Short mmCIF file of C-alpha atoms in Angstrom, two decimals:
data_model
loop_
_atom_site.label_atom_id
_atom_site.label_comp_id
_atom_site.label_asym_id
_atom_site.label_seq_id
_atom_site.Cartn_x
_atom_site.Cartn_y
_atom_site.Cartn_z
CA GLN A 1076 0.06 -7.93 -5.49
CA PHE A 1077 -1.86 -10.01 -3.00
CA SER A 1078 -3.96 -7.16 -1.81
CA PHE A 1079 -6.83 -8.11 -4.12
CA GLN A 1080 -6.98 -11.77 -3.12
CA GLU A 1081 -9.99 -12.87 -0.99
CA ASN A 1082 -10.08 -10.79 2.20
CA GLY A 1083 -7.20 -8.62 0.89
CA TRP A 1084 -6.79 -5.05 2.08
CA GLY A 1085 -7.11 -3.67 -1.50
CA ALA A 1086 -10.25 -5.64 -2.16
CA SER A 1087 -11.68 -4.33 1.17
CA LEU A 1088 -10.93 -0.73 0.18
CA ALA A 1089 -12.47 -1.31 -3.26
CA GLU A 1090 -15.61 -2.62 -1.75
CA ARG A 1091 -15.87 0.43 0.58
CA LEU A 1092 -15.33 2.79 -2.35
CA THR A 1093 -17.80 1.22 -4.78
CA ARG A 1094 -19.39 4.00 -6.88
CA LYS A 1095 -17.10 6.53 -5.31
CA CYS A 1096 -13.75 5.83 -7.10
CA ASP A 1097 -11.72 2.98 -8.62
CA VAL A 1098 -9.07 1.26 -6.45
CA VAL A 1099 -6.24 0.34 -8.87
CA ASN A 1100 -3.74 -2.43 -7.85
CA ARG A 1101 -0.21 -1.94 -9.11
CA GLY A 1102 1.48 -4.06 -6.48
CA LEU A 1103 4.16 -6.46 -7.74
CA SER A 1104 5.16 -9.54 -5.66
CA GLY A 1105 8.84 -9.64 -4.70
CA TYR A 1106 9.72 -6.11 -5.94
CA ASN A 1107 11.88 -3.70 -4.08
CA THR A 1108 12.14 0.13 -4.34
CA ARG A 1109 15.06 -0.02 -6.78
CA TRP A 1110 12.85 -1.79 -9.38
CA ALA A 1111 9.66 0.08 -8.41
CA LYS A 1112 11.33 3.47 -9.02
CA LEU A 1113 12.20 2.48 -12.50
CA ILE A 1114 8.75 1.27 -13.51
CA LEU A 1115 6.65 3.91 -11.67
CA PRO A 1116 6.39 6.28 -14.69
CA ARG A 1117 4.82 3.31 -16.63
CA LEU A 1118 2.26 2.76 -13.92
CA ILE A 1119 1.23 6.38 -13.24
CA SER A 1120 1.60 9.31 -15.69
CA LYS A 1121 -0.15 12.47 -16.50
CA SER A 1122 -1.87 10.73 -19.41
CA THR A 1123 -3.36 8.13 -17.05
CA GLY A 1124 -5.25 10.80 -15.20
CA ALA A 1125 -2.90 11.43 -12.33
CA GLU A 1126 -4.62 14.81 -11.69
CA SER A 1127 -7.79 12.95 -10.78
CA THR A 1128 -5.96 10.57 -8.43
CA VAL A 1129 -7.37 10.78 -4.88
CA ALA A 1130 -4.57 8.92 -3.11
CA VAL A 1131 -1.51 6.77 -3.88
CA THR A 1132 -0.05 4.28 -1.35
CA ILE A 1133 3.62 3.35 -1.56
CA PHE A 1134 4.22 0.10 0.36
CA PHE A 1135 7.80 -1.17 0.28
CA GLY A 1136 10.48 -2.42 2.71
CA ALA A 1137 9.95 -6.11 3.32
CA ASN A 1138 12.03 -7.10 0.34
CA ASP A 1139 14.46 -4.10 0.51
CA SER A 1140 15.32 -5.16 4.10
CA ALA A 1141 16.22 -8.74 3.23
CA LEU A 1142 19.70 -9.59 4.46
CA LYS A 1143 22.37 -8.76 1.79
CA ASP A 1144 24.47 -11.88 2.22
CA LEU A 1145 21.50 -14.26 2.23
CA ASN A 1146 19.17 -12.47 -0.29
CA PRO A 1147 21.22 -10.18 -2.51
CA LYS A 1148 18.69 -10.17 -5.26
CA GLN A 1149 16.00 -8.32 -3.27
CA HIS A 1150 18.18 -6.41 -0.79
CA VAL A 1151 18.52 -2.68 -1.12
CA PRO A 1152 20.80 -0.71 1.27
CA LEU A 1153 18.97 1.42 3.87
CA GLU A 1154 20.15 4.72 2.55
CA GLU A 1155 19.18 3.84 -1.05
CA TYR A 1156 15.80 2.61 0.20
CA ALA A 1157 15.09 6.03 1.69
CA ALA A 1158 16.38 7.79 -1.45
CA ASN A 1159 14.19 5.63 -3.71
CA LEU A 1160 11.15 6.45 -1.67
CA LYS A 1161 11.96 10.16 -2.00
CA SER A 1162 12.52 9.71 -5.71
CA MET A 1163 9.05 8.14 -6.08
CA ILE A 1164 7.38 10.88 -4.23
CA GLN A 1165 9.17 13.57 -6.36
CA TYR A 1166 8.07 11.71 -9.46
CA LEU A 1167 4.41 11.65 -8.37
CA LYS A 1168 4.54 15.32 -7.60
CA SER A 1169 5.93 15.93 -11.07
CA VAL A 1170 2.73 14.38 -12.52
CA ASP A 1171 0.48 16.38 -10.24
CA VAL A 1172 -0.05 13.92 -7.43
CA THR A 1173 0.69 16.23 -4.55
CA GLU A 1174 2.32 15.09 -1.24
CA ASP A 1175 -0.99 15.41 0.64
CA ARG A 1176 -2.39 12.59 -1.51
CA ILE A 1177 0.53 10.31 -0.90
CA ILE A 1178 0.61 7.67 1.94
CA LEU A 1179 3.78 5.73 2.75
CA ILE A 1180 3.28 2.36 4.42
CA THR A 1181 6.11 0.77 6.35
CA PRO A 1182 6.89 -2.96 6.13
CA PRO A 1183 5.05 -5.04 8.68
CA PRO A 1184 7.09 -6.69 11.41
CA LEU A 1185 8.69 -10.09 10.78
CA GLN A 1186 7.84 -13.08 12.86
CA GLU A 1187 11.25 -14.72 12.60
CA SER A 1188 10.53 -18.28 13.72
CA ALA A 1189 7.61 -18.73 11.31
CA TRP A 1190 9.54 -17.20 8.37
CA GLU A 1191 12.59 -19.31 9.21
CA LYS A 1192 10.41 -22.45 8.72
CA GLU A 1193 9.47 -21.16 5.27
CA CYS A 1194 13.15 -20.58 4.43
CA LEU A 1195 14.30 -23.87 5.75
CA ALA A 1196 11.59 -25.69 3.72
CA LYS A 1197 13.26 -24.17 0.65
CA GLY A 1198 16.75 -25.12 1.79
CA ASP A 1199 17.61 -21.56 2.76
CA LYS A 1200 18.67 -19.88 5.98
CA LEU A 1201 16.58 -17.13 7.64
CA ASN A 1202 17.05 -14.29 5.19
CA ARG A 1203 15.34 -11.45 7.14
CA ARG A 1204 15.48 -10.01 10.68
CA ASN A 1205 12.78 -8.10 12.40
CA ALA A 1206 15.25 -5.61 13.95
CA THR A 1207 16.52 -4.86 10.43
CA THR A 1208 12.99 -4.49 9.02
CA GLY A 1209 12.39 -2.04 11.88
CA GLU A 1210 15.26 0.15 10.69
CA TYR A 1211 13.67 0.32 7.25
CA ALA A 1212 10.29 1.13 8.84
CA GLN A 1213 11.94 4.01 10.71
CA ALA A 1214 13.52 5.28 7.50
CA CYS A 1215 10.15 5.18 5.81
CA VAL A 1216 8.56 7.29 8.69
CA GLN A 1217 11.40 9.79 8.40
CA VAL A 1218 11.00 10.16 4.66
CA ALA A 1219 7.32 10.91 5.17
CA ARG A 1220 8.29 13.59 7.72
CA ASP A 1221 10.88 15.09 5.34
CA CYS A 1222 8.50 15.02 2.34
CA GLY A 1223 5.24 16.08 4.00
CA THR A 1224 3.31 12.88 3.21
CA ASP A 1225 1.11 10.71 5.41
CA VAL A 1226 2.63 7.49 6.80
CA LEU A 1227 1.18 4.35 8.22
CA ASP A 1228 3.75 2.80 10.47
CA LEU A 1229 2.59 -0.76 10.27
CA TRP A 1230 5.75 -2.15 11.86
CA THR A 1231 5.08 -0.30 15.10
CA LEU A 1232 1.29 -0.51 15.12
CA MET A 1233 1.19 -4.24 14.70
CA GLN A 1234 3.72 -4.83 17.53
CA LYS A 1235 1.54 -3.02 20.01
CA ASN A 1236 -0.19 -6.34 20.12
CA GLN A 1237 2.59 -8.39 21.79
CA ASP A 1238 1.72 -11.55 19.81
CA PHE A 1239 1.66 -10.00 16.27
CA SER A 1240 2.06 -13.41 14.63
CA SER A 1241 -1.65 -13.59 13.92
CA TYR A 1242 -1.29 -10.66 11.55
CA LEU A 1243 1.07 -12.74 9.30
CA SER A 1244 0.27 -15.84 7.33
CA ASP A 1245 3.88 -17.17 7.22
CA GLY A 1246 5.85 -14.67 9.33
CA LEU A 1247 6.29 -12.28 6.42
CA HIS A 1248 3.10 -11.89 4.41
CA LEU A 1249 -0.20 -10.57 5.78
CA SER A 1250 -2.83 -13.02 7.04
CA THR A 1251 -6.57 -12.30 6.74
CA LYS A 1252 -6.37 -10.63 10.18
CA GLY A 1253 -3.33 -8.54 9.03
CA ASN A 1254 -5.14 -7.50 5.88
CA SER A 1255 -8.14 -6.40 7.91
CA PHE A 1256 -5.86 -4.44 10.25
CA LEU A 1257 -4.10 -2.67 7.41
CA ALA A 1258 -7.44 -1.87 5.69
CA ALA A 1259 -8.78 -0.36 8.88
CA GLN A 1260 -5.70 1.65 9.63
CA LEU A 1261 -5.47 2.85 6.04
CA TRP A 1262 -9.17 3.79 5.99
CA SER A 1263 -8.56 6.14 8.88
CA CYS A 1264 -6.00 7.91 6.70
CA LEU A 1265 -8.21 7.89 3.61
CA GLU A 1266 -11.51 8.77 5.12
CA LYS A 1267 -10.80 12.50 5.35
CA LYS A 1268 -9.50 12.50 1.73
CA LEU A 1269 -12.57 10.69 0.41
CA SER A 1270 -15.43 11.91 2.44
CA ALA A 1271 -16.39 14.60 -0.07
CA LEU A 1272 -16.51 12.26 -2.97
CA PRO A 1273 -20.00 12.00 -4.52
CA SER A 1274 -21.58 8.75 -5.45
CA LEU A 1275 -21.44 7.98 -9.15
CA LEU A 1276 -25.00 7.99 -10.58
CA PRO A 1277 -28.12 7.92 -8.56
CA TYR A 1278 -29.35 5.05 -6.39
CA TRP A 1279 -31.73 2.83 -8.42
CA ARG A 1280 -34.77 3.79 -6.39
CA ASP A 1281 -34.14 7.48 -7.27
CA VAL A 1282 -34.16 6.90 -10.95
CA ASP A 1283 -37.37 8.11 -12.66
CA HIS A 1284 -38.33 4.96 -14.42
CA THR A 1285 -40.78 6.79 -16.76
CA ASN A 1286 -38.01 9.07 -17.95
CA PRO A 1287 -34.61 7.50 -17.02
CA GLU A 1288 -32.75 10.05 -19.27
CA ALA A 1289 -33.72 12.82 -16.84
CA SER A 1290 -32.04 10.98 -14.04
CA LEU A 1291 -29.13 9.36 -15.77
CA LEU A 1292 -28.08 11.84 -18.44
CA CYS A 1293 -28.40 15.07 -16.60
CA ASP A 1294 -25.26 16.97 -15.66
CA PRO A 1295 -24.96 16.79 -11.80
CA LEU A 1296 -22.88 19.94 -11.75
CA GLN A 1297 -25.71 22.11 -13.27
#
């Protein structure tokens, strides 16, 4: 949901793809795969032009991996998390979004000390663990292998930088630097899928101002 805030990774992709295609945000703060699986048909269907969809990202795990005893509302067991991801992939395929257009994104790592401060400020205990989040990230990677989709292993990639805390604003959510990192990594996955997309309508200097209809109303396929 926050990907379209200032400096968000969704906004960054939308800017890169201006006049190429629309970037549609269907992220929902706090949701897990159990809930997302239920509402996905409302978000993407054949009637919403799924056949013209260039790519779909599925980015879950930070909430599913919350500790069951401390955050039962968001927690989803590991095996169900993997099954839910597979279910969403199968649904997308049923509405003509093929696996080569699906990109799974693992949850980012958790910086426990920073997130514990956020929890304590609300009177709660630390309700997530980085090692547990890592198990969900591994499951996400395995689902991608099993289903033939692309995957962006954010949990592993971010921890290649030993001090990954700068990627997170509060230990859990992405900071400006984290958003930029995700946007850059995702662009590497998307670039090959999007390189052949033509620009929508000619550049303004190329429009014949004496006869704009000839430039703007012609069929580019003819």
